[in-house]
Amino acid sequence: MTRPAPTTAEERALRPAPWVRTRLRAAPLTVLLGAALAFVSVLLAAALPRAVDRGADQALRSFLHAQGPGPTSLFASATGRGGPMTPQDLDSVRAALGARTGGAFRIAPSGSVHGAVGVKPRGLANPGLDRPEGIDPLLSLTHLPEAAAHTALVAGRWPDGGEPGGPLPVALSRSASETLKAPLGTVLETAPGISGTLRAEVVGLYDAADPDDVYWTDLPCLTRACETRTRDTLPKVFWQTSALVGADGLGRIAPWGEGIEYFWRLPVDTGVLRADLLPGVSREVAAFVTGRTASELSLAVERPDLRIRSRLPELFAQAEARQRGAAPLAAIGPAGVAGVAAVVFCLAAALTGDRREAELRLLSARGGSRRSLVRRLLAEGALTVLPAAALATWLALRLLPAPRLTASLAAASAVTLLALLAFPVRAFVLLSAPRRPSPRRRLVGELLVLAATAAAVVEVRRRGVVTSAGFDPLLVAAPLLLALSGALLLARLQPALVGALAGAAGRRPGLVGFLGLARAARGSGGRGRPSVLPLIALLLAVTTGGFGATVLASVDAARLQVARQAVGGDAQITAPLGDALTPELIRAANELPGVRTPVAAWVEEDAFVFGTEAGSPQVTVVVVDPVAYAALARTVGRGGFDPALLAAGAPGEPVPALFSSDVVPQAGEQAFRLRVRGEELQVRAAAVVDGTPALSGSGAGTLVLPADPTVALTPRVSSPNRWFATGALDTDRLRELVRANAPASAAEHVLVRTSADTVAELGADPLQHSAGRLFWAAVAGAAGFALLAVLLTLMRAAPDRAALLARLRTMGLRPRQGVALILAESLPQALVAAVGGGLVAAAAVALLGPAVDLSALVGAPVPAGLRFTARPVLTQALGLAALVAAAVLAEAAISGRRQISTELRAGDQR
């Protein structure tokens, strides 16, 4: 029978107050703190995937943009063997190619170009043309239907087809006209050949509207005359340019160029590509180049000779490899934050359960079922957590716009569910039938964790952190599992260690230290042992922070090493080809502040060694001072040797030299003939080295000689052409020094390089910046949650501690001693966690470090492995320990006295 609704005011007044409203009004501060915790956690969870997506997209677009428009374009071509094409045919093929794009990728709005070009350029025989070293300039003919939209006609007219049998009208860039000395009206003639003398008349001059426009990329010298060198032993300079032909002259390109090639270049819009869609884009581009799409296009345009090529599939593969290499390393920090946050939710649920245990048991004793109580607790949590979670999710979506929603919503939902269920689950356990403590159950759980940790470490050592299969959660979780295992081990050891300290303190005068350490050893609040959750939170924070900091420190060290090997030290000054550095410049460079191990070297690439097993290979000779060069090689980490090996022998004996292994496999007394610019010298292999700082790369085919009077190959040996040094050197200051001490004609051609600039270039990749920002944000978040875990632990033990302090206060305990007692009770766990976290981080580096490949974060291929340095680990451990100690001290000073006073006024009712 349904109970009638109350109709009078008296009946409404007698109606029970709603449960949820009553509970929320009873503890408003707890409600606000719970909502704040849920808000922050959900905000971080929802923002993290979007930050990762934005960083990955930015890294992909930056990587492709750095390649230039040529490699990121689709280039289609057809030869004249398939028959001639008209301008209308060129346009129809362009339309057909563009119609097959727009799915996974699209064509950039600017930069598209199509037309025809001669296969070979022709030499011009006009006597009045400019010939820098007596070689005829070369001219190619090109037809670009859209050239008028990208140029400005400055003289004459645009070319047409010309008169039959007459010169072919062409348009030349004004810059090329001035360089070649071919003004408007010049009739350019080729040298007589099989097809006779061909002629082209310059009927128009133009300027490119923007010479740096993508439109002109990879087009053969259409905006200027290019300075080109012959491929002879002594190269000579000549000019090469290209002229535009009108639509009516398209058919006359083939005779001039000994063939014609029709081309269409379609630049892909890399600014809209997304990292998560890259596999689909890669498949579609591959189909466009060599797959089904390419075959269909060839049939559609009726050109069997249509060929499409692009470097995009290769670049996409490189981009995917970079993402796979950086993703596991970047995920370690967020995984640590997630672990610490989960511990915080468990501690918050435990604290709330302790505070409301009596209430829940009373309701259960009065007939409330566990199901109904848990349902009401879920309603309480829903009104607190869901609005905060919804607001946090909306804010993350607004602050970090990104195309994908699934990952953010899934992460936010998971954290919301954890925040919503943590306390109801704890209440369900409290209201369940009590179970006897089972040491065996705890031991089995710990053994399972240890087994999972061992499996993860073995897999990481076997497969590496980066796998071709992509993201592997087990490999990412390996440092966290090590931290969890370390926390469980410390939880076993901490009571014994702190108990030993308590025993030592008990033998000294005063009871404050003994009482605090004894309570820390047995667990405050009447629990038989200290809670392992705060220890897990602290160790997760310290371990992930220390391991991640070691990764970043190793990245910086590897990047500096790569930069030094590329530069040959921290600075290099190189003279122009065929010139030498002046003694004044070398002297001024040696006297710069901060310069260490300066080395002046003479480097000659045109040298040959005779008598080796490989025949007569060409080598690069480096003549240096042995002592200074040996110090430089040790610093750079390449080509190290004992300078005594290059000590000159008796006159007439072969000169000792350092050989690379590809020239001479091992050292010996055998003499070889070295020829440098027509002069010969007897040398022997004093040692075999892996390279030289004087040359970047592997150093293959090198030979190092001592700068000794007996090594008088040429007079140039006494005038070095390169200078190397280590130390903190500024590029601008070195350039100023070069301008002040080098001849004015050569100063602007002197090359100055520093390792600092190279490091900056390697580290400018957004992929590396994103990983670094993500890590430091994760470190801050983990530290914040770990600190919150400590505060929750202090709050959980506060009632029992306040009662103890009140009793001791009645026995004469002074307030300062009460604060000391709180510190003695609370700080051991933080110190143990700091020390244990540092040790676990060091163990993680030792166990997992050899399998970590840092190439993706360094920006260049480097050997796998982490370099363990104590500073990053100590910084994380001591920083978090200091933060926790400050929080404990503040809590003891602020709330300790208030708790004691409240307890004394209320009386001890326990």
CSV table of C-alpha atoms in Angstrom, one decimal, residues 562-572 693-694 696 724 753-755 758:
chain,number,residue,atom,x,y,z
A,562,VAL,CA,77.3,14.2,-31.5
A,563,ALA,CA,77.8,17.9,-31.9
A,564,ARG,CA,81.5,17.7,-30.9
A,565,GLN,CA,82.1,14.9,-33.4
A,566,ALA,CA,80.4,16.8,-36.1
A,567,VAL,CA,82.4,20.0,-35.4
A,568,GLY,CA,85.6,18.4,-34.3
A,569,GLY,CA,85.4,19.9,-30.9
A,570,ASP,CA,83.5,22.9,-29.5
A,571,ALA,CA,84.6,25.2,-32.4
A,572,GLN,CA,86.0,24.9,-35.9
A,693,PRO,CA,88.0,14.9,-35.0
A,694,ALA,CA,89.1,16.8,-38.1
A,696,SER,CA,82.8,14.4,-39.4
A,724,PHE,CA,89.8,23.3,-33.7
A,753,ARG,CA,81.1,26.3,-36.6
A,754,THR,CA,80.5,25.6,-32.9
A,755,SER,CA,79.1,22.7,-31.0
A,758,THR,CA,75.0,22.3,-33.5
